[in-house]
Tab-separated table of C-alpha atoms in Angstrom:
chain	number	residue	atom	x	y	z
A	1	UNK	CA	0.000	0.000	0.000
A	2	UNK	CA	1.040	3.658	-0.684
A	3	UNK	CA	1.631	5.993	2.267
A	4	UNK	CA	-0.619	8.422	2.629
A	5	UNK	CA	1.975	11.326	2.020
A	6	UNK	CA	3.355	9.694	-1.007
A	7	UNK	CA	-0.189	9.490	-2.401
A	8	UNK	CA	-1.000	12.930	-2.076
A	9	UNK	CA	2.754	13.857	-3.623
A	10	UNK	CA	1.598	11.856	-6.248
A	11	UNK	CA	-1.440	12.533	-6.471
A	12	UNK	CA	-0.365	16.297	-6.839
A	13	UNK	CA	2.343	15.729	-9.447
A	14	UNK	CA	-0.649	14.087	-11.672
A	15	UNK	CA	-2.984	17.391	-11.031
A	16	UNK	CA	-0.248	19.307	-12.155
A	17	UNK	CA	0.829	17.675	-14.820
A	18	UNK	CA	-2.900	17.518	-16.372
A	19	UNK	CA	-2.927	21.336	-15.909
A	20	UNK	CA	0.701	22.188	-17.823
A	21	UNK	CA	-0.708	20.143	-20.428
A	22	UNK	CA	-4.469	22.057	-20.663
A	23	UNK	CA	-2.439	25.232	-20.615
A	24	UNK	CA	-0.139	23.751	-23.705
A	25	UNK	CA	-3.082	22.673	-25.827
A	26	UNK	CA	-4.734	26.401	-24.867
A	27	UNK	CA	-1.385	27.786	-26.044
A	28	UNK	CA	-1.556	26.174	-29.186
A	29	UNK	CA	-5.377	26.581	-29.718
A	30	UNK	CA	-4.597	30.361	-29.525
A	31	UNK	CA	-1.395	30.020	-32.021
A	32	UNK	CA	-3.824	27.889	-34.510
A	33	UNK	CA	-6.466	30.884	-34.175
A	34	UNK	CA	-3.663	33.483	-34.606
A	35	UNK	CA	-2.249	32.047	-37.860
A	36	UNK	CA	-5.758	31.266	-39.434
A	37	UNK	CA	-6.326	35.012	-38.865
A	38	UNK	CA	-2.833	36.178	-40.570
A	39	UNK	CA	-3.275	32.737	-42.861
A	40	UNK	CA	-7.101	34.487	-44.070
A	41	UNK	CA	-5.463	37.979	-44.062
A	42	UNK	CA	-3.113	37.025	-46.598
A	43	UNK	CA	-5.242	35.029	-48.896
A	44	UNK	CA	-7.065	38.337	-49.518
A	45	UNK	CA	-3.601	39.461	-50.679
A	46	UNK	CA	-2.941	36.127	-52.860
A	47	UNK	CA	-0.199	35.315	-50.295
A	48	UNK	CA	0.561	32.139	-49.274
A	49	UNK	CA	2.118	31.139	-46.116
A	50	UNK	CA	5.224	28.415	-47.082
A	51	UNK	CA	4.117	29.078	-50.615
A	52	UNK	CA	6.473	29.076	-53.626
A	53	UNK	CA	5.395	32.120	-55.709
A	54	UNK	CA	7.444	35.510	-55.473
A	55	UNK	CA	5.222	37.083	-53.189
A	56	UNK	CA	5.005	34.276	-51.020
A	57	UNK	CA	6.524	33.699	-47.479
A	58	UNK	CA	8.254	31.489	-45.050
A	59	UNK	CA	7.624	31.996	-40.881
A	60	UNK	CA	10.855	31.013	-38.835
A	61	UNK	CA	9.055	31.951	-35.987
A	62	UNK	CA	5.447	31.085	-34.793
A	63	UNK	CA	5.639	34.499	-33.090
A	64	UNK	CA	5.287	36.372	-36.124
A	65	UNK	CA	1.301	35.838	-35.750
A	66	UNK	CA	0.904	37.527	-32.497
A	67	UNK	CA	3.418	40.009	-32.954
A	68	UNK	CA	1.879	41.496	-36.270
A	69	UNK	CA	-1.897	41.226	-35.454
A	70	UNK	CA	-0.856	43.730	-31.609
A	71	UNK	CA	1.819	45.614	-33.756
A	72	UNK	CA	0.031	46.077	-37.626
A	73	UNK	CA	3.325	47.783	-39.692
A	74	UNK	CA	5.765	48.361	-36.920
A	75	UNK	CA	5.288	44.115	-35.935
A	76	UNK	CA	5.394	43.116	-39.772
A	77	UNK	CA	8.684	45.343	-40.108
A	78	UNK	CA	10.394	44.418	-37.122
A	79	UNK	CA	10.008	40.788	-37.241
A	80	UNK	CA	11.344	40.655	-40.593
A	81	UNK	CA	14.261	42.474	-39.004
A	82	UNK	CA	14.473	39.987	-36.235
A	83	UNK	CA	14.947	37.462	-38.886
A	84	UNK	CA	10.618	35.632	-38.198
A	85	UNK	CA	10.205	35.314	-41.943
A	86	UNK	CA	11.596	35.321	-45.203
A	87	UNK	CA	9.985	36.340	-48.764
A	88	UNK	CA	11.196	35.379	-52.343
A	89	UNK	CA	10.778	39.073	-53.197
A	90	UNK	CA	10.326	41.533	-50.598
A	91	UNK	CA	8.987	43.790	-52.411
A	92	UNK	CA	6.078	41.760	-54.313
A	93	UNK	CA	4.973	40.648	-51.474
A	94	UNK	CA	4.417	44.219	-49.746
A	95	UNK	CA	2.855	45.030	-53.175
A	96	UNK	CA	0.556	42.393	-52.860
A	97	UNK	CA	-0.684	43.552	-48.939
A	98	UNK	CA	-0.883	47.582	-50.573
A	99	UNK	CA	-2.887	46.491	-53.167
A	100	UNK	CA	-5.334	44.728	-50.944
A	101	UNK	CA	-5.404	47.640	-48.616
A	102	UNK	CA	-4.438	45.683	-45.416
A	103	UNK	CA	-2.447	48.134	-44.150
A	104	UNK	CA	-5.724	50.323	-43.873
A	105	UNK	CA	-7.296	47.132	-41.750
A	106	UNK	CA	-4.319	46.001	-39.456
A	107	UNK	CA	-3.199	48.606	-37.272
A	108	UNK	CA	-0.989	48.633	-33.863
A	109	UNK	CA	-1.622	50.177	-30.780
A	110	UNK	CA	1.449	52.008	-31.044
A	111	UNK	CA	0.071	53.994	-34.440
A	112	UNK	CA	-2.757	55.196	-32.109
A	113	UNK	CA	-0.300	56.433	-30.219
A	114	UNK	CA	1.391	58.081	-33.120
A	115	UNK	CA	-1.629	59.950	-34.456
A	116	UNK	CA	-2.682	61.229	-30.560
A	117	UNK	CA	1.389	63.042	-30.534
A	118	UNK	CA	0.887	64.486	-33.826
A	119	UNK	CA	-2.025	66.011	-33.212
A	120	UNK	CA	-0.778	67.457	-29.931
A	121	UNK	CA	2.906	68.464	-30.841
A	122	UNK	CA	4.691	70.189	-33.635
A	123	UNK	CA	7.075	67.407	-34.776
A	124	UNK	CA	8.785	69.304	-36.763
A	125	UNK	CA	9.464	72.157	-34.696
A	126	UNK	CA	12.828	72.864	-32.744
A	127	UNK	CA	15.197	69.817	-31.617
A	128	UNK	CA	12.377	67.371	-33.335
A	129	UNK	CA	13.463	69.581	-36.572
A	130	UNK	CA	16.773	67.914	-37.054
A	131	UNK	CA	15.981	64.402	-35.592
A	132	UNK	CA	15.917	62.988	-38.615
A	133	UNK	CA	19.107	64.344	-40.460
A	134	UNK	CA	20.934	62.665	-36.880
A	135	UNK	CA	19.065	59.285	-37.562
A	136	UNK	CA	18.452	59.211	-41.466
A	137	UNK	CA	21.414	61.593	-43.162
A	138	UNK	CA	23.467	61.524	-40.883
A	139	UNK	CA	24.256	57.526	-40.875
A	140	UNK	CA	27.441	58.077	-43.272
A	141	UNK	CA	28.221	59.140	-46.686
A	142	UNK	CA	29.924	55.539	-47.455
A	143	UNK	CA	26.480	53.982	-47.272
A	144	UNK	CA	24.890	56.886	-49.778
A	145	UNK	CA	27.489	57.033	-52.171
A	146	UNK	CA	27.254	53.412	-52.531
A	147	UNK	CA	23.639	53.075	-53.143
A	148	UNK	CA	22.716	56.210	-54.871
A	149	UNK	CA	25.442	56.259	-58.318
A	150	UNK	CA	27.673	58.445	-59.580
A	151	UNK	CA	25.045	61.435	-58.255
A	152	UNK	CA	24.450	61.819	-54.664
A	153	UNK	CA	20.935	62.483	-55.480
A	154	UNK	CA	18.102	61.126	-52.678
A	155	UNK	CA	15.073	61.181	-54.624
A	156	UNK	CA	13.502	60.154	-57.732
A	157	UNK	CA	15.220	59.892	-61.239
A	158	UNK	CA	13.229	61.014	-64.270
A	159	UNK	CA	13.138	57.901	-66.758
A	160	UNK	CA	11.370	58.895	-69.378
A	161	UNK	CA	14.089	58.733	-72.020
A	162	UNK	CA	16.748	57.569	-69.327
A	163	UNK	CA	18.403	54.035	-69.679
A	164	UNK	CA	20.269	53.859	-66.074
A	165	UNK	CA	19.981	55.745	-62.988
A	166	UNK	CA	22.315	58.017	-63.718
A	167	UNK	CA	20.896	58.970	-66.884
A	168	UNK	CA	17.654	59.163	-64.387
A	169	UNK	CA	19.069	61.614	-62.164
A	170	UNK	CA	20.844	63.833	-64.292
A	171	UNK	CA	17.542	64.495	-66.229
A	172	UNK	CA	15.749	64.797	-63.170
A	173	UNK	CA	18.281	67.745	-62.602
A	174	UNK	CA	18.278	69.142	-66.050
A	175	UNK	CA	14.340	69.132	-65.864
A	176	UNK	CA	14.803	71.275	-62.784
A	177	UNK	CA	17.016	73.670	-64.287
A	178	UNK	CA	14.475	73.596	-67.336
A	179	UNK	CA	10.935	74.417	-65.285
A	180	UNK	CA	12.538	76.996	-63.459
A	181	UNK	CA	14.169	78.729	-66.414
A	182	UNK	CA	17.416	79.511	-65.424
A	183	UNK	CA	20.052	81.624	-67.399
A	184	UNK	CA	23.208	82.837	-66.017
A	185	UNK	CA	23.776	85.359	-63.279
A	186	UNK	CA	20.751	84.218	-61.503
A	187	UNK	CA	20.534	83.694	-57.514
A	188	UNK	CA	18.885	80.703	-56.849
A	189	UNK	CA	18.217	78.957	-53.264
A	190	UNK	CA	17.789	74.810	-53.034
A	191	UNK	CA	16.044	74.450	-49.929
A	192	UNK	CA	17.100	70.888	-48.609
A	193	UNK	CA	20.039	70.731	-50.326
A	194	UNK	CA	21.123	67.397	-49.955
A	195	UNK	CA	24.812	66.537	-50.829
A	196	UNK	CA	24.901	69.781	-53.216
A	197	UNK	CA	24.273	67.950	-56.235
A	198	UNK	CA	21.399	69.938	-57.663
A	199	UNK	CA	23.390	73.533	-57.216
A	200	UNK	CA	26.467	71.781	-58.866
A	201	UNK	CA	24.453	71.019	-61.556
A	202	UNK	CA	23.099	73.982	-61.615
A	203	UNK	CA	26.060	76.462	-61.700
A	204	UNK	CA	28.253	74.193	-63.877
A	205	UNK	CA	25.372	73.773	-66.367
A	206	UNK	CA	23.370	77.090	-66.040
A	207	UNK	CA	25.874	79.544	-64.577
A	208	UNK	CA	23.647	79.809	-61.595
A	209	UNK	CA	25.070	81.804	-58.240
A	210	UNK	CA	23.464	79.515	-55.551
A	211	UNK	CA	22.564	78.879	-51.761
A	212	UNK	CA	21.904	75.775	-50.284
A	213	UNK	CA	20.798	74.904	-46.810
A	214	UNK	CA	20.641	71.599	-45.389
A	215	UNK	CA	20.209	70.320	-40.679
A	216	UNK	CA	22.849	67.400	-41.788
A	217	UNK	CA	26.357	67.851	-40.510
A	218	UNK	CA	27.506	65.029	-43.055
A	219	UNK	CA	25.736	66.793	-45.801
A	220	UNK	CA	27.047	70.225	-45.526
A	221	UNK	CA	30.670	69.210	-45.469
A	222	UNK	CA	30.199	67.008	-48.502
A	223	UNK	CA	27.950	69.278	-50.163
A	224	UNK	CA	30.872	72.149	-49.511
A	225	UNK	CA	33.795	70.174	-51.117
A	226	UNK	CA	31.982	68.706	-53.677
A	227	UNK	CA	30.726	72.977	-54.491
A	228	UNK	CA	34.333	73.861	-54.049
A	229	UNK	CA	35.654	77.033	-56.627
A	230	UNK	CA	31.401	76.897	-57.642
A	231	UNK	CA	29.595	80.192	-56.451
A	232	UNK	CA	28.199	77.790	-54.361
A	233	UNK	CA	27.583	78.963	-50.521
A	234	UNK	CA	26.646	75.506	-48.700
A	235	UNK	CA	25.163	76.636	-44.878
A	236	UNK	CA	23.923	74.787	-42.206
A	237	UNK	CA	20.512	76.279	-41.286
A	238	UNK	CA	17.080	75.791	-40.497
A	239	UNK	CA	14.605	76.839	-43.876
A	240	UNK	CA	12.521	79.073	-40.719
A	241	UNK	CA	15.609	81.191	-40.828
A	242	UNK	CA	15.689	82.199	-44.439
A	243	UNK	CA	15.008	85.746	-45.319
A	244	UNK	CA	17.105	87.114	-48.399
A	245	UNK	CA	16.208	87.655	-51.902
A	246	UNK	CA	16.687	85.306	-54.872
A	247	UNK	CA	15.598	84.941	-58.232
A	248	UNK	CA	14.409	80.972	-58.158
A	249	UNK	CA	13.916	78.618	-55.517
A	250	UNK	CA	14.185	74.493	-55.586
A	251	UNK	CA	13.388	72.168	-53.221
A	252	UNK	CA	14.106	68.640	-53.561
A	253	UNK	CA	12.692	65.442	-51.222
A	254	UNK	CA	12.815	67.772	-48.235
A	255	UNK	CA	8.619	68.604	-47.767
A	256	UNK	CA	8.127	65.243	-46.354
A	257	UNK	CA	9.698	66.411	-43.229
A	258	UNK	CA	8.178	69.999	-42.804
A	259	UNK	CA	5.047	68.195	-41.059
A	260	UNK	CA	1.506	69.539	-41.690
A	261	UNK	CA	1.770	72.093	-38.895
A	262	UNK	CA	4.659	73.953	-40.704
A	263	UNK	CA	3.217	73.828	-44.224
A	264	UNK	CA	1.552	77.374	-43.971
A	265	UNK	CA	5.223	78.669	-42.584
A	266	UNK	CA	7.047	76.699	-44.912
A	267	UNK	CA	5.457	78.379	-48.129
A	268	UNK	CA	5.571	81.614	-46.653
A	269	UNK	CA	9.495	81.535	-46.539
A	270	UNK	CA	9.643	80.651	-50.518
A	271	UNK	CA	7.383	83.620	-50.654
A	272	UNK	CA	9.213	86.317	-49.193
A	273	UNK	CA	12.234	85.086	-50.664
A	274	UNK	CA	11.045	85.294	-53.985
A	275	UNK	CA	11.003	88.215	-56.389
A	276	UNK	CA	7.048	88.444	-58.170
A	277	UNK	CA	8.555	87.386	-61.433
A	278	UNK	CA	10.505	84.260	-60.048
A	279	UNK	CA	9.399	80.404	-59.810
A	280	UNK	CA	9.225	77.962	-56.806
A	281	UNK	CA	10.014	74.390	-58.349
A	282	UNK	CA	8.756	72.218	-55.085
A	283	UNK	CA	9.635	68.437	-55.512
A	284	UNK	CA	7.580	66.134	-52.991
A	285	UNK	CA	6.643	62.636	-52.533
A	286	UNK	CA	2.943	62.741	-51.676
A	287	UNK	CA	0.060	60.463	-50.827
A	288	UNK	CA	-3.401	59.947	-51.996
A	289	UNK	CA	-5.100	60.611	-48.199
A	290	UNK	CA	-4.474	63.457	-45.566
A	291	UNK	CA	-2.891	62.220	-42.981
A	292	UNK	CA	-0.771	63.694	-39.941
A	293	UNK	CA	1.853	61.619	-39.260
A	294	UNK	CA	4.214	58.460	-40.954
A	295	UNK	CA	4.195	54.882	-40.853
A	296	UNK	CA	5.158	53.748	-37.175
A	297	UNK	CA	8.188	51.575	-38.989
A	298	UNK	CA	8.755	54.306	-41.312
A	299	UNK	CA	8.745	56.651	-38.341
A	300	UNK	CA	10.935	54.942	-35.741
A	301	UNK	CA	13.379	53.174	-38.109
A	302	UNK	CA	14.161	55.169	-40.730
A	303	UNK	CA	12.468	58.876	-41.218
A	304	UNK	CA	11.384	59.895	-37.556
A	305	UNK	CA	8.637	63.065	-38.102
A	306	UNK	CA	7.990	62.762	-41.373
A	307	UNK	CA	5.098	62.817	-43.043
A	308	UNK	CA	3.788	62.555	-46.471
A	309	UNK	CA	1.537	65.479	-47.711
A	310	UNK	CA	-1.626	65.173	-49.755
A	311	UNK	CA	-2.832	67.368	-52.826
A	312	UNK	CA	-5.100	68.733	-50.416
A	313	UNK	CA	-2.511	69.549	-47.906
A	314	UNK	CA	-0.510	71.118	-50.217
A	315	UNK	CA	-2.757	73.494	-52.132
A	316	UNK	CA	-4.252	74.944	-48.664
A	317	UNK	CA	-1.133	75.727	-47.356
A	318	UNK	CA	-0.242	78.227	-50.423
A	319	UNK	CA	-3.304	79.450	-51.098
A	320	UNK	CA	-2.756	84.106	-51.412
A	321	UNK	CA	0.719	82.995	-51.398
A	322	UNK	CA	1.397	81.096	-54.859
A	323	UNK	CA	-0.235	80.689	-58.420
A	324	UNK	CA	-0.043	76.993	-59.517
A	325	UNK	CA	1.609	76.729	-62.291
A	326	UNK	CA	2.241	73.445	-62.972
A	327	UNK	CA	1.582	69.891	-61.434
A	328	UNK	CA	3.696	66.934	-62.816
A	329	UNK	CA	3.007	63.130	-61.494
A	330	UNK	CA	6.174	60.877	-62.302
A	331	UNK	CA	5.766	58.565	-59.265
A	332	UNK	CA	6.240	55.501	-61.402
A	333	UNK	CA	9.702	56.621	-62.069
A	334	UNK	CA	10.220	55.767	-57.923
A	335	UNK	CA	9.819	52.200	-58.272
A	336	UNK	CA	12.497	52.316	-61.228
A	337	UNK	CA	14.796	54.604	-58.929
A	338	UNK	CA	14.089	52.144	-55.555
A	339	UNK	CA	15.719	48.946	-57.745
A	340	UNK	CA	18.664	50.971	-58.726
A	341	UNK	CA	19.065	51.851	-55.408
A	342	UNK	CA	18.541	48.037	-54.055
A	343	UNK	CA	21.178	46.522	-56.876
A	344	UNK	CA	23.613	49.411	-55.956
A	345	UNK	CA	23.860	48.938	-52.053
A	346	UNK	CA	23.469	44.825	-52.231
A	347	UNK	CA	26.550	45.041	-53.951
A	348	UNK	CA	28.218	46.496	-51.913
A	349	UNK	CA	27.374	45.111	-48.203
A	350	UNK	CA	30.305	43.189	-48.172
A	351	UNK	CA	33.358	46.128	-48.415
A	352	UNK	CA	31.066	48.863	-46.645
A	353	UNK	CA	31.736	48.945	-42.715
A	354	UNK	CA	30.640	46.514	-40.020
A	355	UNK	CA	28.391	48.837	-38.069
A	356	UNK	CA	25.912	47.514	-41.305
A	357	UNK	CA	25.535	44.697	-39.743
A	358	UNK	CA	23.176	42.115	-40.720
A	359	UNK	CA	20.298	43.254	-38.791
A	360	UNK	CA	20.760	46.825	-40.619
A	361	UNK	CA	20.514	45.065	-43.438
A	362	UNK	CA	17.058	43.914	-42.867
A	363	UNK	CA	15.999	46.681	-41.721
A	364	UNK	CA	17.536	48.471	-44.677
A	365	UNK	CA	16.077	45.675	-47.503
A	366	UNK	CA	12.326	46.327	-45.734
A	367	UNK	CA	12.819	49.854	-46.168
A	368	UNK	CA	13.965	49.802	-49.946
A	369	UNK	CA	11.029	47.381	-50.545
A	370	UNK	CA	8.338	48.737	-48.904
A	371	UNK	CA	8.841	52.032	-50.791
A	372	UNK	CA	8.898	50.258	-53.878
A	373	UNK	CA	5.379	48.540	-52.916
A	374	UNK	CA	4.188	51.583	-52.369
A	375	UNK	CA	4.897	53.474	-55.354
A	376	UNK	CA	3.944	50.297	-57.248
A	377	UNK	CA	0.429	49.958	-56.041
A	378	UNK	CA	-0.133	53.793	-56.520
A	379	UNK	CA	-0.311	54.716	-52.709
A	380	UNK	CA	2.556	57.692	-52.935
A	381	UNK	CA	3.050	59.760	-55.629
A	382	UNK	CA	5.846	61.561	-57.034
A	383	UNK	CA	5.137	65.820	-57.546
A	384	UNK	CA	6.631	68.277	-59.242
A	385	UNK	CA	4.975	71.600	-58.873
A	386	UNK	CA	6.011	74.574	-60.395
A	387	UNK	CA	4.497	77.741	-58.446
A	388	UNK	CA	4.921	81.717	-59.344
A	389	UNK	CA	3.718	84.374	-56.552
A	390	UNK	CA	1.148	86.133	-58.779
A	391	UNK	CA	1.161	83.719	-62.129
A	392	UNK	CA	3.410	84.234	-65.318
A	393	UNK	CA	2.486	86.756	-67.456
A	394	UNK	CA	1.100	85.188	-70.813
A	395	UNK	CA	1.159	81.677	-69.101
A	396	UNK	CA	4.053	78.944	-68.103
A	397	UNK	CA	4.678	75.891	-70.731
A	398	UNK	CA	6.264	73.582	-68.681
A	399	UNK	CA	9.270	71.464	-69.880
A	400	UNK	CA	8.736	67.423	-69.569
């Protein structure tokens, strides 16, 4: 016979045991109800979980069920990051979840969180200003100059007669040069100036006098030496500061970080800076809804408050201070741009430096991608406006 006390140990070891395994099979019952979700989700999309076509994945981790139902974007991103799943093409399959709109129907609790700042705080305003040239521009020159060709150019290429991307980009800059109309002598001001590619252009091209601002230390230093014996003047300054006359102004992929709140103030700096005979080219990637505030992957990994503007947005910000002149949609010419960009910088992972690690170049891969998906499926666009403070006399013929 069993003691008494040895029973109950027993007794309690097979109580306990039956629980650990209820809990298990609960576990699991949740996982199974998790996955059908994401599994349902993606059929919508024509994705296939463990599926062979491009767009396709393959989970590494059962976690990635959970994590991107509570997270939406910032989950989907991060997990792929953290090495939970793999695609044949990155990009197809983010193309795939755009064009079914899921993005619109999975959202984190962390995007709430997002829209509830932006609507409370300037963003854009003081320190939060130059957050992003610390985080985004500032990461190294090495990495740019290895993705972006033989033009350090950040933003779209123009590929309507272009074969490469640096056909792309120099025509993107001629077309500039070309909708603004400028002739020798004048004074023109690139606000956002990049690595001082555009004003380079410009002077050596044009025989443009120019000014360029920029809130990235590694830009203004390249931008100056690469300008060097140009009547070029490179400065490190904040656009709010601006107040000095010149005869054209450009502004190239810098409006997506001016934030909603600043859009009035933004436009009324181009105005007082510009003669009433002189042109505002204003280059912009834009979206097809108003919204206040980025991506939360976007936003914490690789532009922190930005924001895409909408048509909308855009037009009620200048009204009084600018006549339209012209409106050009290339955003097709992004996707192009995004695959140059992808070939350039996957060749050269292996001889940049090892702070790239592989993790950065997840993150890095998800970012490339998911702007291509996005251009693809026609949810950003790619402006060009051309505006004139009180309209050109006779009318303006634009250049394409």
């Amino acid at each position: 016979m069993c003691r008494p006390r040895y029973c109950c140990l027993t007794w309690r070891r097979l109580i306990r045991s039956c629980s650990q395994t209820r809990n298990v099979t609960e576990a699991e019952m949740v996982d199974a109800g998790l996955q059908r979700r994401v599994e349902a989700l993606l059929q919508e999309a024509d994705v296939t979980l463990g599926g062979d076509r491009p767009q396709d994945i393959h989970i590494q981790d059962p976690r990635f069920h959970a994590r991107v139902l509570a997270q939406g974007s910032l989950g989907l991103g991060e997990s792929y990051m953290d090495g939970w799943w793999q695609a044949r093409s990155l990009d197809a399959f983010l193309f795939h979840l755009l064009k079914a709109n899921l993005d619109e129907r999975v959202h984190g609790t962390g995007e709430l969180w997002d829209a509830l700042r932006a609507k409370l705080f300037n963003l854009q305003s003081g320190q939060g200003g130059f957050e992003v040239a610390k985080r985004h521009y500032d990461l190294g020159n090495d990495l740019y100059q290895a993705m972006l060709g033989k033009r350090l150019v950040y933003s779209c290429g123009y590929w309507r007669n272009a074969y490469d991307l640096d056909t792309a980009q120099e025509a993107k800059l001629d077309l500039i040069c070309r909708k603004l109309r400028l002739s020798p002598g004048m004074r023109v001001l690139d606000i956002g100036c990049g690595w001082g590619e555009a004003l380079k252009f410009a002077a050596e091209r044009y025989g443009v006098r120019g000014v360029g601002i920029t809130i990235s230390q590694e830009q203004a230093v390249f931008a100056s030496q690469l300008c060097e014996g140009l009547p070029v003047d490179i400065r490190l300054q904040d656009y709010r500061e601006l107040d000095e006359p010149f005869d054209a102004i450009l502004s190239v992929g810098m409006f997506e970080h001016v934030g909603v709140k600043n859009y009035r103030t933004y436009f009324e700096v181009a105005r007082r800076c510009l003669p009433d005979n002189g042109l505002f080219l204003l280059h912009a990637i834009g979206t097809n809804v108003s919204r206040d505030h980025t991506d939360p992957w976007i936003g914490k990994y690789i532009f922190p408050n930005s924001m895409l503007p909408s048509a909308v947005q855009i037009t009620a910000a200048m009204e009084r201070l600018f006549v339209l002149e012209d409106w050009h949609n290339f955003g097709t010419d992004y996707d192009l741009t995004l695959q140059a960009w992808r070939r350039n910088v996957e060749a050269a992972w292996d001889r940049l430096d090892e702070r790239y690690d592989e993790r950065f170049r997840r993150m890095w891969r998800f970012y490339l991608a998911a702007s291509m998906a996005t251009f693809r499926a026609r949810h950003s666009q790619l402006w060009q406006l051309v505006l004139s403070p009180q309209g050109v006399a006779g009318g303006y013929i634009a250049p394409r």
